[in-house]
XYZ file of C-alpha atoms in Angstrom:
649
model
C 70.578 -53.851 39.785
C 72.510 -57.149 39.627
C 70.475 -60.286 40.706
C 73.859 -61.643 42.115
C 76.939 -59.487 43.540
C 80.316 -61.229 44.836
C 82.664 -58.452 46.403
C 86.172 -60.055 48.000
C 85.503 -63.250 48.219
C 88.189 -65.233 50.348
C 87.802 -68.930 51.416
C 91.018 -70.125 52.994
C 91.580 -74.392 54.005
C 93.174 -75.423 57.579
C 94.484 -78.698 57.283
C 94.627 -80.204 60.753
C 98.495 -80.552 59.946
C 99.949 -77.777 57.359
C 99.787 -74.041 56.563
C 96.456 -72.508 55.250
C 95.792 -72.938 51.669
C 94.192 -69.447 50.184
C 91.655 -71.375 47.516
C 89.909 -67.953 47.055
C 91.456 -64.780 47.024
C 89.388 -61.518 46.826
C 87.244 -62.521 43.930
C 84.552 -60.214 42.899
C 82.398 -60.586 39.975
C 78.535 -60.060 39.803
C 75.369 -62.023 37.160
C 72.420 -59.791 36.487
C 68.961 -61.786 35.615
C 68.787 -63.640 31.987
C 72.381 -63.296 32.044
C 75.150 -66.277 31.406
C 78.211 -65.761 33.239
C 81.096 -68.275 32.322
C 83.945 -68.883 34.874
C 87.050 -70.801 32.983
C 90.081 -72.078 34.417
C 92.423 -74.686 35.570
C 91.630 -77.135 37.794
C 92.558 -76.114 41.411
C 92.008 -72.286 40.486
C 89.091 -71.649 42.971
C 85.658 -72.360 40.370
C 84.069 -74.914 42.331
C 85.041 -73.621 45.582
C 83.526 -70.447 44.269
C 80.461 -72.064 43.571
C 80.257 -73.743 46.500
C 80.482 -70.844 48.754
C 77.393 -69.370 47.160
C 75.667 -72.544 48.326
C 77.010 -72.407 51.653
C 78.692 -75.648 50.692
C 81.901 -75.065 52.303
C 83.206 -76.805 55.024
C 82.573 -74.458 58.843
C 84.907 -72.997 60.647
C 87.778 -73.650 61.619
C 88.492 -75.774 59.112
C 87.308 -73.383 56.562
C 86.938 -70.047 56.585
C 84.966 -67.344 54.478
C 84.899 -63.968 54.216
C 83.606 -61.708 51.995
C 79.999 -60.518 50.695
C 77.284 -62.937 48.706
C 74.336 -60.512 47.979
C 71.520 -62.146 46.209
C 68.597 -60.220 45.591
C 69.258 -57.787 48.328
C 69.930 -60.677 50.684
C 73.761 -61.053 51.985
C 73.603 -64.561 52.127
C 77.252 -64.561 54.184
C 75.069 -63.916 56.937
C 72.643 -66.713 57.495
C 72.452 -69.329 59.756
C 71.991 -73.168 59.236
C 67.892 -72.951 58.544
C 68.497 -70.019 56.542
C 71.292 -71.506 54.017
C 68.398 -74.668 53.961
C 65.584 -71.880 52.892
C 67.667 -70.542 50.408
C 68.994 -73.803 48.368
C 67.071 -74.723 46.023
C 64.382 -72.098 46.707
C 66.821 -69.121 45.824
C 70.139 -70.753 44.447
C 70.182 -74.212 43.134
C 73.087 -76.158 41.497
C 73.854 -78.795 38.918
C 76.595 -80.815 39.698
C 79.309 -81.968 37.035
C 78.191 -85.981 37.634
C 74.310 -86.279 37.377
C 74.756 -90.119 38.913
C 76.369 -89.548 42.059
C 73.696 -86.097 42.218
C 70.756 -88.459 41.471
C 69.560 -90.947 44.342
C 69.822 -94.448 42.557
C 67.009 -95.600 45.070
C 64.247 -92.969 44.358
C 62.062 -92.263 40.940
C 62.857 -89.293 39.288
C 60.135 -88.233 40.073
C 59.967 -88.558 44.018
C 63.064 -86.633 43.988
C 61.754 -83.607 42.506
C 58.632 -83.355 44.294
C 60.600 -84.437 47.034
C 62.386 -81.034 46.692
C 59.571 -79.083 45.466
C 58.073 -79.483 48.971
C 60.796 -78.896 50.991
C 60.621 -75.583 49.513
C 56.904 -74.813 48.943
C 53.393 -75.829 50.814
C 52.099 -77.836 48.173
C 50.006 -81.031 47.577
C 51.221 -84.343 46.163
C 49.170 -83.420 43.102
C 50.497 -80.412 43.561
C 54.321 -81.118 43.161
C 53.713 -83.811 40.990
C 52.357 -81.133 38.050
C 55.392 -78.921 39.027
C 58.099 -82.051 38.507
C 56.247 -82.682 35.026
C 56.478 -78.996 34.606
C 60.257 -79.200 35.334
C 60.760 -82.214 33.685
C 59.266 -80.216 30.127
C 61.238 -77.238 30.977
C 64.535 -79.516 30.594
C 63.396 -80.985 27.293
C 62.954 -84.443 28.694
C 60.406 -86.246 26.285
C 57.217 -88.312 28.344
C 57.648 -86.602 31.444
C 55.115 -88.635 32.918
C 56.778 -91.712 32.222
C 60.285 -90.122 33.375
C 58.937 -89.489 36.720
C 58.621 -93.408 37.349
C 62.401 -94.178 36.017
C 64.985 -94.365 38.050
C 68.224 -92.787 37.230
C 69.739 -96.755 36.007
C 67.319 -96.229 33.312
C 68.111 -93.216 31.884
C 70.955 -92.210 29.620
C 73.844 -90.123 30.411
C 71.995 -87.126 29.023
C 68.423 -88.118 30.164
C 70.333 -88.310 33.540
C 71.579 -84.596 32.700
C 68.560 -83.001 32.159
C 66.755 -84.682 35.294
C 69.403 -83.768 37.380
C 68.450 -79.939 35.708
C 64.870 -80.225 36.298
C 65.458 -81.376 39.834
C 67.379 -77.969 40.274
C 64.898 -75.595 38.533
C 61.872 -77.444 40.016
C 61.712 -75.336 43.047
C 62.624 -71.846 40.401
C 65.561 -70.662 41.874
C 66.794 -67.544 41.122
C 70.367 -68.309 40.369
C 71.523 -71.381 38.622
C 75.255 -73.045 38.611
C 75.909 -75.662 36.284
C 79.421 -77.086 36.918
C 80.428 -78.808 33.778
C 77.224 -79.756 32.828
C 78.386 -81.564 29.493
C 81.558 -82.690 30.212
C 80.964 -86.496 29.629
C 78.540 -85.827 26.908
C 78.072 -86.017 23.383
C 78.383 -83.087 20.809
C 74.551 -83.615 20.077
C 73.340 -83.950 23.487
C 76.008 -81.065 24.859
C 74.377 -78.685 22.214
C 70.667 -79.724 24.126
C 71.778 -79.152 26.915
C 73.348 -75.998 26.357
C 70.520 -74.579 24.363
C 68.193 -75.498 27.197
C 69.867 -73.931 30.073
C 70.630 -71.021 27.744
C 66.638 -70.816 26.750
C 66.280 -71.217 30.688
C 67.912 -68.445 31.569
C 65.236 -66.573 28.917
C 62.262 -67.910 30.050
C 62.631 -68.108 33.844
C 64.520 -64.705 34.098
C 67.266 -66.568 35.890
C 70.784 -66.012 35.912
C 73.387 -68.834 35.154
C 76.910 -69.459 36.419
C 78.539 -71.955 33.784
C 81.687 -73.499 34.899
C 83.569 -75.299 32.304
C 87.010 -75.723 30.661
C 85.636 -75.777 26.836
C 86.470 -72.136 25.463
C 83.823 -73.142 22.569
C 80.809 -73.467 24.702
C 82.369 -70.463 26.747
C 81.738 -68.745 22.969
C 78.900 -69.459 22.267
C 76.727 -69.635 24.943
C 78.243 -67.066 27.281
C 77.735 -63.327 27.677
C 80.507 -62.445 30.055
C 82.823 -64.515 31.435
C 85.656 -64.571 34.461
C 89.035 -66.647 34.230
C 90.783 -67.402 36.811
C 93.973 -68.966 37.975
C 95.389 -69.300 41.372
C 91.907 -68.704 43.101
C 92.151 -65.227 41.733
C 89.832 -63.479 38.820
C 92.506 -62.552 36.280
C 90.531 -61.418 33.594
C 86.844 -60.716 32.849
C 84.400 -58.866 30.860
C 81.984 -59.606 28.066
C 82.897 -62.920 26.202
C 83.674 -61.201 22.985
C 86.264 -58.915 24.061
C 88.005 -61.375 26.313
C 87.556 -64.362 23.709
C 88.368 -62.126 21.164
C 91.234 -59.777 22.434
C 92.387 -61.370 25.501
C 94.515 -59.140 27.591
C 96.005 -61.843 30.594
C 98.500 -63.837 29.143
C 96.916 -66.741 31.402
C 93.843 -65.996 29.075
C 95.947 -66.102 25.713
C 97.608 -69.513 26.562
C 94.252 -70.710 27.588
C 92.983 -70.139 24.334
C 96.420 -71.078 22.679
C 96.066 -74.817 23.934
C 92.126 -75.117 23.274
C 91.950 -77.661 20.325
C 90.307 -76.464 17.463
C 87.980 -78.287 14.827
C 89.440 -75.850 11.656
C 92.738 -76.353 12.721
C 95.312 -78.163 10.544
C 94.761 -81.837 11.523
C 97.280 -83.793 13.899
C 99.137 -80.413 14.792
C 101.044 -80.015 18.295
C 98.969 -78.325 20.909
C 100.343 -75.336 22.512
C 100.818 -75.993 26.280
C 100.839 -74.137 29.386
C 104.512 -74.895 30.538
C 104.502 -75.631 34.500
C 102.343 -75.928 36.956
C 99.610 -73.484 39.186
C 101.487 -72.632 42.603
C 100.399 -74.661 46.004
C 98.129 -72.505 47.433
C 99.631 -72.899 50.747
C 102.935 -71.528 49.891
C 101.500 -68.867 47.100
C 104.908 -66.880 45.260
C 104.636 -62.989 45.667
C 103.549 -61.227 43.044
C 101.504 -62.510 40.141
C 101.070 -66.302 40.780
C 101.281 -66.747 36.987
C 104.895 -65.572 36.576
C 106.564 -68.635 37.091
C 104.346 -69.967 34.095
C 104.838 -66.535 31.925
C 107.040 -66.215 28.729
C 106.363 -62.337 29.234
C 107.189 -62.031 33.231
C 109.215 -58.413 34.064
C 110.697 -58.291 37.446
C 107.910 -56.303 38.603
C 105.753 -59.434 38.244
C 107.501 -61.063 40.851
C 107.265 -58.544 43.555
C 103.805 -57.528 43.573
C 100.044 -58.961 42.394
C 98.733 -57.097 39.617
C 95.175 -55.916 40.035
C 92.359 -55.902 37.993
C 92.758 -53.109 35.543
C 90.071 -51.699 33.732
C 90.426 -51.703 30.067
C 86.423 -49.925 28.949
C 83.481 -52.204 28.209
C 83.449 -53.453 31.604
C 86.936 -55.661 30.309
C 89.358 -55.962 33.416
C 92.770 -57.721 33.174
C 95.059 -58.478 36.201
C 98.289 -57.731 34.376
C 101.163 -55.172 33.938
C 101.159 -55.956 29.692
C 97.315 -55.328 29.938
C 96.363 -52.864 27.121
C 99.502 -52.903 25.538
C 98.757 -55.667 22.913
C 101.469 -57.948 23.799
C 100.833 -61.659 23.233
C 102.497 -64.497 25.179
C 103.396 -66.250 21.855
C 103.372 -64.211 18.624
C 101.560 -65.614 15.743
C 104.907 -66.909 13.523
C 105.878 -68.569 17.079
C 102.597 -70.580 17.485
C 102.996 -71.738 14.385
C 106.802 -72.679 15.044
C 106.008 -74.389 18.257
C 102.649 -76.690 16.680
C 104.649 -78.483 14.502
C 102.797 -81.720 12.729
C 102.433 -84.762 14.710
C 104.688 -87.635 13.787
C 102.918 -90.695 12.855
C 102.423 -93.668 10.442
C 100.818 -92.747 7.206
C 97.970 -94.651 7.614
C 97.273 -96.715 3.983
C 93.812 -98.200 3.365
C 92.381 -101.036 5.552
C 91.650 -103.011 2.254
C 95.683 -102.900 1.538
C 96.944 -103.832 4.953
C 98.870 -106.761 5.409
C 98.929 -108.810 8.535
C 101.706 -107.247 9.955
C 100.008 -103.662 9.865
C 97.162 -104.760 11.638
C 97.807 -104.438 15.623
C 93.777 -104.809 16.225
C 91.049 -106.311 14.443
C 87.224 -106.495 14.570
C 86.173 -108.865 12.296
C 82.219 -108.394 11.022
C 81.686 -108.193 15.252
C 78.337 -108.554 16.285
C 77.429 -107.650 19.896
C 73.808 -108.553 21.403
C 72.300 -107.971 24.935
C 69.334 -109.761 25.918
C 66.026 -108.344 27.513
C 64.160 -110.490 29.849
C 60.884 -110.319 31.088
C 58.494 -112.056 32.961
C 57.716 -113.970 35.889
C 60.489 -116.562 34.458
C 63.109 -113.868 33.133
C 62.880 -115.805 30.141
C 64.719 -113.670 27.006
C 61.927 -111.939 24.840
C 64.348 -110.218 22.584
C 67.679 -108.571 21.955
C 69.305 -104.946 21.942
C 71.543 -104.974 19.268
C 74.557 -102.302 20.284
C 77.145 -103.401 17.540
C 76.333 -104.692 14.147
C 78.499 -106.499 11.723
C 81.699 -104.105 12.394
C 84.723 -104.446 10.655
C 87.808 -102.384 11.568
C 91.502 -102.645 12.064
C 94.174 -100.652 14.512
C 97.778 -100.180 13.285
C 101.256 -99.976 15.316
C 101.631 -96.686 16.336
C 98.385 -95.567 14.909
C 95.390 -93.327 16.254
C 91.683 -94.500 15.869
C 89.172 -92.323 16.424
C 85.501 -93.368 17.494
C 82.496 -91.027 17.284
C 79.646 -90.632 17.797
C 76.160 -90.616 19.827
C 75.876 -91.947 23.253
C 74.359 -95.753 22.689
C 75.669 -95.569 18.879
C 78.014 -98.592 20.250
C 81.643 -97.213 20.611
C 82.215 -97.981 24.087
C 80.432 -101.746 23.566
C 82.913 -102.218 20.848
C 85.638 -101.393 22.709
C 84.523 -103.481 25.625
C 84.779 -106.460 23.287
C 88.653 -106.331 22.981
C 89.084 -105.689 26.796
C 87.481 -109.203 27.363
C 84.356 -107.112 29.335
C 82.160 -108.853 26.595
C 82.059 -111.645 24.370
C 81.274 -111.055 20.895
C 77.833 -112.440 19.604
C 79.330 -112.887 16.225
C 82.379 -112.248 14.673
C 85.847 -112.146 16.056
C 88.255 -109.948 17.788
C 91.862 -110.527 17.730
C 95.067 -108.742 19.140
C 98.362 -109.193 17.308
C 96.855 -112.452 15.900
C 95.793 -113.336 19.562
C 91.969 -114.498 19.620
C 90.951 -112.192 22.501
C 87.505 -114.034 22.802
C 89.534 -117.641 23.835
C 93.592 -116.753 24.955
C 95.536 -119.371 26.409
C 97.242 -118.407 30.283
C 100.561 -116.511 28.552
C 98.172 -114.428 25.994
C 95.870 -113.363 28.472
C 98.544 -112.193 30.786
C 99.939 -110.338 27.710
C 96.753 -108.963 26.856
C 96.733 -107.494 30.167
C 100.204 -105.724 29.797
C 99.900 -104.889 26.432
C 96.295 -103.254 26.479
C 95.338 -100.657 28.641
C 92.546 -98.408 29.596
C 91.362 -94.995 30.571
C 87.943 -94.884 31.496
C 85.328 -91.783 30.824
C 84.767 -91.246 34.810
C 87.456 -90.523 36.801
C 85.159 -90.947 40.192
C 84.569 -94.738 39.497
C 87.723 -95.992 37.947
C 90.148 -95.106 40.828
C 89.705 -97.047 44.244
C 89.142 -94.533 46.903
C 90.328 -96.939 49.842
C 93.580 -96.435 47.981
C 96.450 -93.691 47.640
C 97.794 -92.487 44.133
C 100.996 -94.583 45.295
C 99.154 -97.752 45.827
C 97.086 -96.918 42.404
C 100.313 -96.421 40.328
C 102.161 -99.316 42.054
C 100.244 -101.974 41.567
C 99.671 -102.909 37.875
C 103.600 -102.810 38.152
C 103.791 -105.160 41.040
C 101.132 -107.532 39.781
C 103.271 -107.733 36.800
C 106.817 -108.539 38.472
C 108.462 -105.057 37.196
C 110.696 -103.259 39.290
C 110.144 -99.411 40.080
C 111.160 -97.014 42.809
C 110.015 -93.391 43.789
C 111.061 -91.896 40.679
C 109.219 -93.793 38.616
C 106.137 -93.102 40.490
C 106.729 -89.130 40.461
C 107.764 -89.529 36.783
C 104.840 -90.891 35.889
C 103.143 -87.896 37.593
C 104.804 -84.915 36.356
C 103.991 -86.965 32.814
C 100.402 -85.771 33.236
C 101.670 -82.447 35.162
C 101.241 -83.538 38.896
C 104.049 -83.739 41.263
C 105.265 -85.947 43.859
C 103.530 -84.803 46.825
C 100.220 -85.931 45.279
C 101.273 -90.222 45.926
C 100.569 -90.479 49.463
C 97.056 -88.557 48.792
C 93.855 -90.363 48.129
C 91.450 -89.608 45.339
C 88.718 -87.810 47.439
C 91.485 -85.099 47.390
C 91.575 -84.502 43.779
C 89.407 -82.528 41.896
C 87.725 -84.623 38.594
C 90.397 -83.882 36.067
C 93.297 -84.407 37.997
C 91.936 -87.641 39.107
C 91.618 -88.188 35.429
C 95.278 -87.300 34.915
C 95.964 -90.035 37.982
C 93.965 -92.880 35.565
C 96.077 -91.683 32.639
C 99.253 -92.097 34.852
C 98.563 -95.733 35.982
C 97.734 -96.800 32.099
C 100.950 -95.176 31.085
C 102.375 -97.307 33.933
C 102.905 -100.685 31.730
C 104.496 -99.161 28.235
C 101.430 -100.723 26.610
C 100.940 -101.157 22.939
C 97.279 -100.209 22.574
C 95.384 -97.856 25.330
C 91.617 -97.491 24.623
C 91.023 -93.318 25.609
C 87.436 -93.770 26.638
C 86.876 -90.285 26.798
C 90.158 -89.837 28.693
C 91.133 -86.469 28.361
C 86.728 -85.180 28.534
C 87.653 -83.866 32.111
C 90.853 -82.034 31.581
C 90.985 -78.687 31.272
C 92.866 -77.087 28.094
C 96.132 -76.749 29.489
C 96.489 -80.065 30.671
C 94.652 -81.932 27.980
C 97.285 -80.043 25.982
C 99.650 -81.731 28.036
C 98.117 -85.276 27.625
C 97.673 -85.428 24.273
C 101.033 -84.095 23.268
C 102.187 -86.867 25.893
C 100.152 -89.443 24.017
C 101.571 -88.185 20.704
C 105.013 -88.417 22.350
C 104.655 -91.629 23.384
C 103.499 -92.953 20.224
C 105.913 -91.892 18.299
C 108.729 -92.516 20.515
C 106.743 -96.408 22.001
C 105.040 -96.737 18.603
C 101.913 -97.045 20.927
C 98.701 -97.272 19.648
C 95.719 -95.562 20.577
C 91.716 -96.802 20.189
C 90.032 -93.357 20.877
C 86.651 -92.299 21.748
C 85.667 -89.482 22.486
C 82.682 -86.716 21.850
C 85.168 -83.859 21.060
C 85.587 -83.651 17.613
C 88.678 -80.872 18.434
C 90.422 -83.516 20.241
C 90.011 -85.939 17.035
C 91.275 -83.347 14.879
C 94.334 -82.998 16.713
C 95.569 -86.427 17.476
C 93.666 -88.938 14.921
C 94.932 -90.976 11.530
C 91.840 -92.178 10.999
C 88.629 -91.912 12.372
C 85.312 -94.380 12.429
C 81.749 -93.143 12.750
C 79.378 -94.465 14.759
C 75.347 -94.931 14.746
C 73.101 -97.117 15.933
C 75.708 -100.416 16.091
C 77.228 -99.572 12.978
C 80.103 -97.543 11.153
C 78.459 -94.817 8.578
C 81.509 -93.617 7.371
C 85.353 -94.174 8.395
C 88.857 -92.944 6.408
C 92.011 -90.894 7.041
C 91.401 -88.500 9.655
C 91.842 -85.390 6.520
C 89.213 -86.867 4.604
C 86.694 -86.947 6.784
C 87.071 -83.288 8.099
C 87.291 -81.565 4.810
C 84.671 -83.558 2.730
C 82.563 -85.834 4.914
C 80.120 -87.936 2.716
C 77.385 -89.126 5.434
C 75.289 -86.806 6.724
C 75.619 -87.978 10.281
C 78.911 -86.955 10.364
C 78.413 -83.301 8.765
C 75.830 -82.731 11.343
C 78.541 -83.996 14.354
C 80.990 -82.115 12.558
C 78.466 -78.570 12.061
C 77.268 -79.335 15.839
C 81.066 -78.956 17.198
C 81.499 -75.909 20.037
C 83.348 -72.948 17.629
C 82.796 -74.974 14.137
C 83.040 -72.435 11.591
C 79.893 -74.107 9.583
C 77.914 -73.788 13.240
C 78.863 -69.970 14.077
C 76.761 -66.711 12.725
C 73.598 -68.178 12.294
C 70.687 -69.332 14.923
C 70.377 -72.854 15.492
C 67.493 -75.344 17.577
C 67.931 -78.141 19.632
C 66.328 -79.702 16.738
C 69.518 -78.899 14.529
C 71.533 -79.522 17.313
C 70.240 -83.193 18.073
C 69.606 -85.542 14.472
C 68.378 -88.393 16.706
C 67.112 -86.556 20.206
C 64.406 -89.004 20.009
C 67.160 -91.187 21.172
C 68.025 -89.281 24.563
C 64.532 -87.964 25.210
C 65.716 -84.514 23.872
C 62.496 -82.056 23.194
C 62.911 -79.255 21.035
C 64.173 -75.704 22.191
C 64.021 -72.567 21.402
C 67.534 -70.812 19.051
C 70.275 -69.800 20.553
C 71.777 -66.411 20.296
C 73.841 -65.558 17.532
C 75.720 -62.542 19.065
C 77.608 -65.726 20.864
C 78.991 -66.802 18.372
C 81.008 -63.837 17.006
C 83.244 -64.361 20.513
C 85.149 -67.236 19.308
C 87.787 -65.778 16.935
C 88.704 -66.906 13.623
């Protein structure tokens, strides 16, 4: 018997002024106890609506409406009341939201908020709750839980902040977990914790697991069945290896054709999804994907395919399913990825001036810790040490690495957020530490930035007009409503998304909004702080073949951090890695993929979702994590290695 069983599921949206908007369209799927169900997709197709509606999240009628059955454990939970949804979340089903900082209260311990939530649930002492958040706290590999339950979530790093936000929703021992992009934001290190926790989790505490994420690798390996869907519609499910590995919805198959891979050839074109996912409120008849479909009949058009079962409990909502057609045959893939134009990148030592656009100069950056009754500084944190590196015209620099190895201090150094402690920074021969009124003004036109979360860097009092607008007003350039929606459908939004604010965007395509308003200027340099982390394939697809369009038309240059070591492999000249302040090991982007010297970086590079050197054998959390030390990472038990057969190739 499953533990959880969704049968035509429908949640439908009534704006006060507009049609209905279908989010969720008879979706049925169902999670049976110890098991990992994965739910992939675009953004907008329904997944965290989905989710939501098993938490009674949704807004109540009649602005939204539900229908449908939710049968956990025997219970339908479509029909309880108010006090019965609060007796069942937490207790019964209990979520992990996709930002652990806006999940965490920033005014409570750690620890208050799990006992907190233990209670609400459970008649139990202080002592009592206390043993069950230390309890939690172990569970989610969080080293000293004792001393976590006094931290606040300031002090805590982003995947300390993770795991607590975990142990706050297994503290009470739900039966059903949903983690909605649980790793998004984090490092390939910490991800591959994480991942092996909740997986071990699932093991230990019989529970079943809803993973919603865009990353086909983690889908791979960490999965054992999974749903995609598109349009608020399942299209395709069954176990991951047979939909990984012989996908029948050409949705699926372009999914898969625009997920980055870490054994691919390096800087190659990404294969797109062409178009965009239908409004909801004005759905097309027939299969919402044909508009997007290189292998649409007519039949498509006139009526929704259903789910057609294809043995092995594999379903596929399409008229081509289980005849072996592919949207794009192999020779045709390899037709459309052609290489990425680009500098040749030649060796820092034999750069003149006039190939450096960027330069950290033996850069030095040092916060001070104070303490005591006079806040006097006792010592120094020392997040960059002695750096040296340089950014050409048109070029791609990669940064990678831990969380707290330094990247994002360093990068904060040529942004003018901090002043070096040493050393010097300059910008096409500008000092960046000391610019006189006319270079700082360039500075600010010619370098951009796309921060890693897409919930802080837009201004909510603000619409995506107003957002895009003003760096071009501030800087005296003329524009009009075209260039507003052009610099939309850049990142694959359209114009009826500018008079919207951000609290009606989901996390990526707020993302795609930040991207939009650094694209604004034409700048010569944009730092990627994890820009595209939040995307989902198809439109990080997009973005990055944007980005490598822009370069090579703009000769833009691009300073790029990120976890994803995929991502790297497909847009990078050169990449830098760094640990603890320092670079280990930096060279052409090649190089360092097919014979890295450091061991720091073949232990990123084995750690990577779908890596060939990290499939078809068991690994810990102690593999997983060289310096979990560092992010109060405990060990875990191994993974299984079934998983890993589902990625292909």
């Amino acid at each position: 018997m499953s533990l959880l069983k969704v049968t035509d599921l429908g949640v439908t949206f009534q704006p006060p002024d507009g049609p209905p908007a279908r989010a969720v369209e008879s979706v049925s799927f169902h999670v049976d106890a110890g098991e990992v169900l994965a739910i992939v997709g675009e953004s907008g197709s329904g997944k965290t609506v989905t989710a939501l509606s098993l938490l009674g999240l949704n807004p109540e009628e009649p602005t939204c409406t539900t229908t449908g059955s939710i049968v956990l454990d025997g219970k339908d939970l479509r029909q309880l009341d108010r006090p019965g949804w609060r007796a069942v979340r937490g207790a019964d089903v209990a979520m992990v939201f996709q930002d652990p900082s806006s999940a965490l209260n920033p005014l409570l311990t750690i620890g208050t908020q799990i006992m907190d939530a233990v209670r609400a649930h459970e008649p139990l002492s202080r002592d009592q709750a206390r043993k069950r958040a230390i309890e939690a706290l172990t569970q989610a590999r969080l080293t000293e839980p004792e001393r976590r339950l006094n931290q606040y979530t300031h002090e805590l790093s982003g995947g300390m902040r993770q795991r607590a936000a975990i142990a706050l929703a297994i503290a009470a021992r739900p039966r059903l977990l949903i983690a909605d992009e649980p790793t998004t934001a984090l490092d390939v290190s910490v991800q591959a914790g994480i991942l092996s926790m909740l997986r071990s989790l699932c093991d230990e505490l019989d529970m079943g697991l809803i993973l919603i994420t865009h990353d086909l690798g983690v889908v791979a390996e960490q999965a054992d069945r999974v749903c995609v869907m598109y349009a608020g519609r399942v299209v395709e499910s069954g176990p991951t290896a047979q939909v990984l590995g012989d996908p029948q919805m050409p949705y699926t198959q372009a999914l898969m054709a625009a997920t980055p891979r870490v054994d691919a050839p390096a800087r190659q074109r990404l294969t797109s999804v062409t178009g965009q996912p239908p409004n909801l409120a004005s759905r097309p008849p027939g299969c919402s994907f044909a508009p997007r479909c290189p292998v649409a009949v007519d039949s498509c058009t006139e009526q929704a395919p259903a789910l057609v079962e294809l043995g092995h409990d594999h379903r596929a909502a399409c008229v081509h399913a289980g005849t072996g057609r592919q949207v794009l045959p192999a020779e045709q893939v390899a037709q459309d990825r052609p290489h990425l134009t680009g500098p040749a990148s030649a060796p820092a030592s034999h750069r003149t001036t006039d190939d450096v656009l960027a330069e950290f100069d033996a850069v030095d950056l040092r916060y001070p810790i104070r303490s005591g009754l006079l806040r006097r500084v006792t010592r120094h944190v020392e997040a960059v040490r002695g750096v040296s590196l340089t950014v050409a015209p048109g070029e791609t620099l990669a940064l990678v690495g831990e969380s707290g190895s330094g990247k994002t201090s360093l990068t904060k150094m040529l942004l003018r957020l901090e002043k070096p402690s040493a050393g010097a920074v300059r910008y096409d021969g500008i000092d960046v530490d000391r610019p006189s009124p006319s270079e700082r003004r360039r500075l600010q036109r010619e370098v951009q930035v796309v921060f890693q979360n897409p919930y802080a860097s837009l201004d909510p009092r603000m619409t995506v007009r107003q957002t895009l607008a003003e760096p071009l007003r501030v800087h005296g350039l003329e524009y009009g409503e075209a260039d507003l929606a052009r610099l939309l459908a850049d990142v694959g939004l359209d114009a009826a998304a500018l008079d919207r604010h951000p609290s009606a965007f989901s996390g990526g395509q707020r993302q795609r909004i930040a991207i939009a308003r650094a694209l604004a200027l034409r700048p010569r340099l944009i730092v990627c702080d994890e820009a595209v982390s939040a995307l989902d394939v198809s439109i990080q697809a997009q973005v990055l073949n944007l980005l490598a369009d822009l370069q090579a038309e703009h000769g833009i240059a691009y300073l790029f951090i990120t976890h994803n070591l995929a991502v790297v492999r497909s847009v990078a000249h050169r990449i830098a890695v760094m640990r603890e302040g320092q670079i280990v090991e930096q060279g052409r982007a090649e190089d360092i993929y097919d014979s890295p010297r450091h061991e720091y970086t073949k232990e990123l590079l084995s750690m990577a979702p779908g890596h060939p050197a990290g499939l078809g054998a068991p690994r810990t959390a102690a593999d997983a994590t060289p310096d979990s030390h560092r992010d109060g990472v405990a060990p875990a038990p191994s993974r299984d290695e079934e998983r890993s057969a589902a990625w292909p190739g």
